[in-house]
XYZ file of C-alpha atoms in Angstrom:
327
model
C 92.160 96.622 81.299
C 95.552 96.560 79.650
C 95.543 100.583 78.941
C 97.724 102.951 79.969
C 95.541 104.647 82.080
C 94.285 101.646 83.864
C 96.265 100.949 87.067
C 95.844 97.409 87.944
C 96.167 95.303 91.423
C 96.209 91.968 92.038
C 95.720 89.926 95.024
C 96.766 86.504 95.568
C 95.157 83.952 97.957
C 96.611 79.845 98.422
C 99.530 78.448 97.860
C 100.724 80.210 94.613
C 104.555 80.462 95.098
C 105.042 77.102 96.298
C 103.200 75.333 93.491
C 105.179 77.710 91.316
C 102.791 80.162 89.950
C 105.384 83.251 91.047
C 108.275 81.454 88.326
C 105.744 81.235 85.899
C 103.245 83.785 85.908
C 103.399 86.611 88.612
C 107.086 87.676 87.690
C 106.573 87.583 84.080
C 103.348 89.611 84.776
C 105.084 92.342 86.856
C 107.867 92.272 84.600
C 105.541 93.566 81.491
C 104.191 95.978 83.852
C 100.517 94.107 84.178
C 100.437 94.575 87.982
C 101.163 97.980 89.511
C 100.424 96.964 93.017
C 99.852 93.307 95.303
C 98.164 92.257 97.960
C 99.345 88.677 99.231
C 98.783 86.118 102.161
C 102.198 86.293 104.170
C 102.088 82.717 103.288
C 102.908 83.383 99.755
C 105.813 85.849 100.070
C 107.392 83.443 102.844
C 107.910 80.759 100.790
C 108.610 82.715 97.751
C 111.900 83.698 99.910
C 113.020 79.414 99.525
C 113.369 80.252 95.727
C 115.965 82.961 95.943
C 117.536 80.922 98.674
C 117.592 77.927 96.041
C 116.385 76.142 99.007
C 114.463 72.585 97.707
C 110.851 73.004 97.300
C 109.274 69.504 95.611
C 106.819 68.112 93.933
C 104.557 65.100 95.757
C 101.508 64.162 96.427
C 98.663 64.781 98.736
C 98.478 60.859 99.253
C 101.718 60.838 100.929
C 101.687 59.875 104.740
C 101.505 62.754 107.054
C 103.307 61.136 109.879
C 105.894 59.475 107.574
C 106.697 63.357 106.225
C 106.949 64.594 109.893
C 109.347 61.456 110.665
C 111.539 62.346 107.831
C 111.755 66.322 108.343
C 109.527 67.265 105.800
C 106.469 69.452 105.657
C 103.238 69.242 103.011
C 101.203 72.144 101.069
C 98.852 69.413 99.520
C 100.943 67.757 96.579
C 104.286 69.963 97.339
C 106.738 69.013 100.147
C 109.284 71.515 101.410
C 112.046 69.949 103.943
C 111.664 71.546 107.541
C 115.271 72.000 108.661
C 116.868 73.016 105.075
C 114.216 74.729 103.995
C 111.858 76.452 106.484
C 114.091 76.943 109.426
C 116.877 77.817 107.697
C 114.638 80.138 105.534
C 114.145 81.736 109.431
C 117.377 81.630 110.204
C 118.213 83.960 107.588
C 115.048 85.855 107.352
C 115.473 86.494 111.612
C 119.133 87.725 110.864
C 117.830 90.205 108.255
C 115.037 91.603 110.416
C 117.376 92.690 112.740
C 119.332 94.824 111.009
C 119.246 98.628 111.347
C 117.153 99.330 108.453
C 114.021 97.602 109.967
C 114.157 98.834 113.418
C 111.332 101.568 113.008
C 107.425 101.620 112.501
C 106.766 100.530 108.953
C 103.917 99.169 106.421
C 103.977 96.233 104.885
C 105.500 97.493 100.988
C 108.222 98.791 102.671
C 109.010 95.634 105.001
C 108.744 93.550 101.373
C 110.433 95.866 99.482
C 113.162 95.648 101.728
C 113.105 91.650 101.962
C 112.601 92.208 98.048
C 116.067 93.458 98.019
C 117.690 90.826 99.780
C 115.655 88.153 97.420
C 117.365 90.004 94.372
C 120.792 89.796 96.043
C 120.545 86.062 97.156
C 119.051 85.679 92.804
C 122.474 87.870 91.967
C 124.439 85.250 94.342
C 122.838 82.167 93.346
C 123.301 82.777 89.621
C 119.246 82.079 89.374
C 116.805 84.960 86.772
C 112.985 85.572 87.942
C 112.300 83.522 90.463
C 111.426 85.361 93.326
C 108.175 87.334 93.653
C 109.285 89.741 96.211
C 112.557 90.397 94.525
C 110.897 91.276 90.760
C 108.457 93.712 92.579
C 111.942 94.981 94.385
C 113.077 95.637 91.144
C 110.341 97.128 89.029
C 108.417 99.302 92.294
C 105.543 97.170 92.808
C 104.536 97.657 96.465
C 103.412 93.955 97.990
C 101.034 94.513 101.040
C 100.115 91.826 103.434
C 96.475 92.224 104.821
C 97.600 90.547 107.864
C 100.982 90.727 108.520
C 100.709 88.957 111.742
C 99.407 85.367 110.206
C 102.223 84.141 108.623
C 105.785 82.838 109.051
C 107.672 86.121 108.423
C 105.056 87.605 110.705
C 106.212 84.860 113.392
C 109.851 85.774 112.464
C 109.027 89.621 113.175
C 107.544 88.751 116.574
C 110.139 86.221 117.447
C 112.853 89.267 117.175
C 110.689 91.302 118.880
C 111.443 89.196 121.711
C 115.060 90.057 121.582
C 114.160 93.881 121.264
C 114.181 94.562 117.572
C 112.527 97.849 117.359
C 110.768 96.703 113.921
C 106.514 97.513 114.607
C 104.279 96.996 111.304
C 101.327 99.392 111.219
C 98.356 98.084 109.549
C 97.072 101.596 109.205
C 99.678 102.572 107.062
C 98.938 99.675 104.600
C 95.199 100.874 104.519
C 96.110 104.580 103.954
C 98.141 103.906 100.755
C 95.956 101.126 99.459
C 93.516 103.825 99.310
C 95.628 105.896 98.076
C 96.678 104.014 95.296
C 92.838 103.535 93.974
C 92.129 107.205 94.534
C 95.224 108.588 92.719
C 94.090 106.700 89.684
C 90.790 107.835 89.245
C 91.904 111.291 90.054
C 94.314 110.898 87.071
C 92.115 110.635 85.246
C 92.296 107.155 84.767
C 91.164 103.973 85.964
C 91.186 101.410 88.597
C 91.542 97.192 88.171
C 91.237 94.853 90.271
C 92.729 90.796 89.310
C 91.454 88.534 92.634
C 93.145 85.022 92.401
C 91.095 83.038 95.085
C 89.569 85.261 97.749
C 90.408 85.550 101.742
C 91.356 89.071 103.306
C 94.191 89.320 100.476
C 90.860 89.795 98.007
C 88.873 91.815 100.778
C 91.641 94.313 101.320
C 92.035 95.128 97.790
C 88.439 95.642 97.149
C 88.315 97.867 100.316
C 89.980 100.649 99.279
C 86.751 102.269 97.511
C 84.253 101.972 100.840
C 87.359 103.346 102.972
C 86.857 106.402 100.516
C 82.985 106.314 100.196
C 82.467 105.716 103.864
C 84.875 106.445 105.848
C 86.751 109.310 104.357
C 83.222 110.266 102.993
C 85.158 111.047 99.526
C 82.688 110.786 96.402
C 83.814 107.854 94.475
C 81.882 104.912 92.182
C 84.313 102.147 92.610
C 86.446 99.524 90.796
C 86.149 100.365 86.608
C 87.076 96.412 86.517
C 87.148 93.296 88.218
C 88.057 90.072 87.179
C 88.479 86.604 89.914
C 89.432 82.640 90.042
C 87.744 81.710 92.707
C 86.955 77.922 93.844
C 84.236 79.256 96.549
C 80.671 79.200 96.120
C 78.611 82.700 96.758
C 75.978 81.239 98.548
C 77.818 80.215 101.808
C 77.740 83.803 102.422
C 81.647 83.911 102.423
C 83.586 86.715 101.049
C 85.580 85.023 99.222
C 82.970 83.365 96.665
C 81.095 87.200 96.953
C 80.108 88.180 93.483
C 81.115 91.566 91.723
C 77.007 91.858 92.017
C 77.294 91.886 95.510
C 80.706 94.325 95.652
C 78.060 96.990 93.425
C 76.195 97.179 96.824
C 79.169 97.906 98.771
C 80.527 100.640 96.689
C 83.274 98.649 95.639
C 82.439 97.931 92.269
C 80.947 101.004 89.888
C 77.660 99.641 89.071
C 77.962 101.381 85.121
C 80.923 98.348 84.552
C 79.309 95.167 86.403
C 78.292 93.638 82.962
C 82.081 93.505 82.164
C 83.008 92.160 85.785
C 84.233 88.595 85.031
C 84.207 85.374 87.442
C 85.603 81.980 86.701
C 85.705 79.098 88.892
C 88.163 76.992 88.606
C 91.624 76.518 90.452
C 94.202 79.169 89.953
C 97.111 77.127 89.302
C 95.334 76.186 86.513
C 93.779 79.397 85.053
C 97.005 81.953 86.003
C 99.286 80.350 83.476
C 96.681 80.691 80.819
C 96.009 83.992 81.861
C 99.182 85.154 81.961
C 100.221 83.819 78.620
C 96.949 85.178 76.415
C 97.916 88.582 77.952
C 101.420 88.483 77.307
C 100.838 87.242 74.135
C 98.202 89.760 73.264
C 99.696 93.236 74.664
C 103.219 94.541 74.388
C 104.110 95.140 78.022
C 103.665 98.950 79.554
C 105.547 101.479 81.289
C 106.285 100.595 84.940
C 104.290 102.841 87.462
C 106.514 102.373 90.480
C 104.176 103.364 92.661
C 105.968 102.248 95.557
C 108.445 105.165 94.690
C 105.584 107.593 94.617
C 103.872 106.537 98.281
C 104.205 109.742 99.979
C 103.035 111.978 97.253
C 99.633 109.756 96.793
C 98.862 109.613 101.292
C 99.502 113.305 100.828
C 96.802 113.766 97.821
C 94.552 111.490 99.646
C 94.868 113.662 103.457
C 94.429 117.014 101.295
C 91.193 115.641 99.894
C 89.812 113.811 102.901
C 90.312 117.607 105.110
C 89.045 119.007 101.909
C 85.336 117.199 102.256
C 85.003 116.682 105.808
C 84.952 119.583 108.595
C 87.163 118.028 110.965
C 90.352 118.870 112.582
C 93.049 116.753 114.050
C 92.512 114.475 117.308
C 94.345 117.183 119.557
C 92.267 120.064 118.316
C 94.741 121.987 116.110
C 94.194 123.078 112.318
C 95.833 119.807 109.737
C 98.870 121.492 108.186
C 98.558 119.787 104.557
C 101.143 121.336 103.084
């Protein structure tokens, strides 16, 4: 998986930053150039703002008292508490003043509403005098484009529609996000190379990664064989019929997984705060890091490859009749 050809994503379901997984593992791993490209629960790049903040996030237990937390301004993620006026609202204090600046007042994806919060995580790190602890602002710094599957379900979501309010201009597109997901997947095979996916937990992070093949297969009608390989930590069982215990067996069907690599698909349940740092240590330990992709630099050029090639095997022209000027 670790070749040079092989460009890998990674999503990342539950909470991963606030338990500390993004210190520990995810930066290192985007640091040695292991993950080219993420798809996260808001959730997780939220509170991986608190860290570049240096804003407290703690240790406790999931045996403390609810009501005694809510009494004393404090908020629980199972055994981690995170004070609610110093560290989430003034987390939105900042993060509403941001939104509003002139930058973000347009129609944009989700990479480039992270990448630009990514830059203000690496400032507040500069400010702070803290190294590697924000998610958002590593990926800033090495071009790894974070997508949010749904941008709307989390707190910087809330933040985006709480501006909104006030008349910031700043729309996320969903669409956009889907285009150069598939993109991404598509540009690698067409490389000549390969296509990884690393699922930690499931949810729509895990779905919207693995839906980049079907949106070529059947909706862009594209020939394509899927994912060349697929590895999850997953706590969910496959037999409630969610997605998020689905097997690789079960992605074969879908055209998300080439069926010529399933015997190489891996699954492992178990938590992921306990399997990421072991993870993330045998592979650093194993493989000298690789050459940064920055895809997030090269967007543009990959939609464009992926439009030429959709008009290319469909007979269709554009909604309003006229011919699709691809170049």
């Amino acid at each position: 998986m670790l070749s040079p050809d092989v460009t890998i994503g990674m999503s990342l379901s539950g909470a991963l930053t606030p338990a500390g997984m993004g210190c520990s593992s995810i930066i290192p791993l985007i640091k040695a150039g292991f993950v080219d490209w993420i798809v996260a629960t808001g959730a997780n790049l939220y509170h991986d703002m608190h860290f570049a903040l240096n804003y407290p996030v703690h240790t406790g237990s999931f045996k403390f008292d609810d009501t005694d937390l809510r009494d004393n301004d404090l908020v629980r993620i199972y055994d981690v508490v995170i004070p609610y006026s110093d560290g989430l609202m003034a987390t939105d204090d900042i993060l509403r003043e941001i939104l509003i600046q002139p930058e973000f007042q347009k129609e944009m994806g989700t990479a480039e509403l992270h990448y630009l919060l990514g830059k203000y995580c690496a400032e507040w790190e500069r400010k702070n005098k803290l190294k590697d602890v924000s998610v958002l602002a590593a990926a800033y710094r090495a071009g790894v484009p974070c997508y949010t599957s749904s941008p709307g379900d989390s707190t910087i979501g809330m933040n985006v529609a709480g501006v909104a309010l006030r008349g910031c201009k700043l729309r996320m597109n969903p669409s956009i996000d889907v285009n150069e997901t598939t993109a991404i997947v598509l540009a690698a095979k067409r490389s000549g190379g390969r296509s990884a996916v690393v699922l930690w937990g499931g949810g729509s992070p895990k779905n919207f990664m693995l839906q980049t093949e079907p949106q070529i297969q059947e909706v862009l009608r594209i020939k394509e064989f899927g994912q060349d390989f697929f590895i999850q930590v997953t706590d969910a069982r496959p037999d409630t019929g969610g997605l998020s215990g689905a097997t690789p067996s079960e992605a074969v069907s879908w055209g998300k997984v080439d069926p010529t690599k399933l015997p190489d698909a891996v699954v492992c349940y178990t938590d992921t705060t306990i399997a990421m740092p072991l993870f993330t240590h045998y592979a650093l330990a194993n493989h000298k890091p690789r050459k940064l992709r920055r895809l997030y630099d090269h967007r543009a050029k990959i939609v464009k490859a992926l439009t030429k090639e959709y008009f290319a095997h469909n007979k269709v022209k554009m909604v309003d009749g006229s011919e699709p000027v691809l170049d």
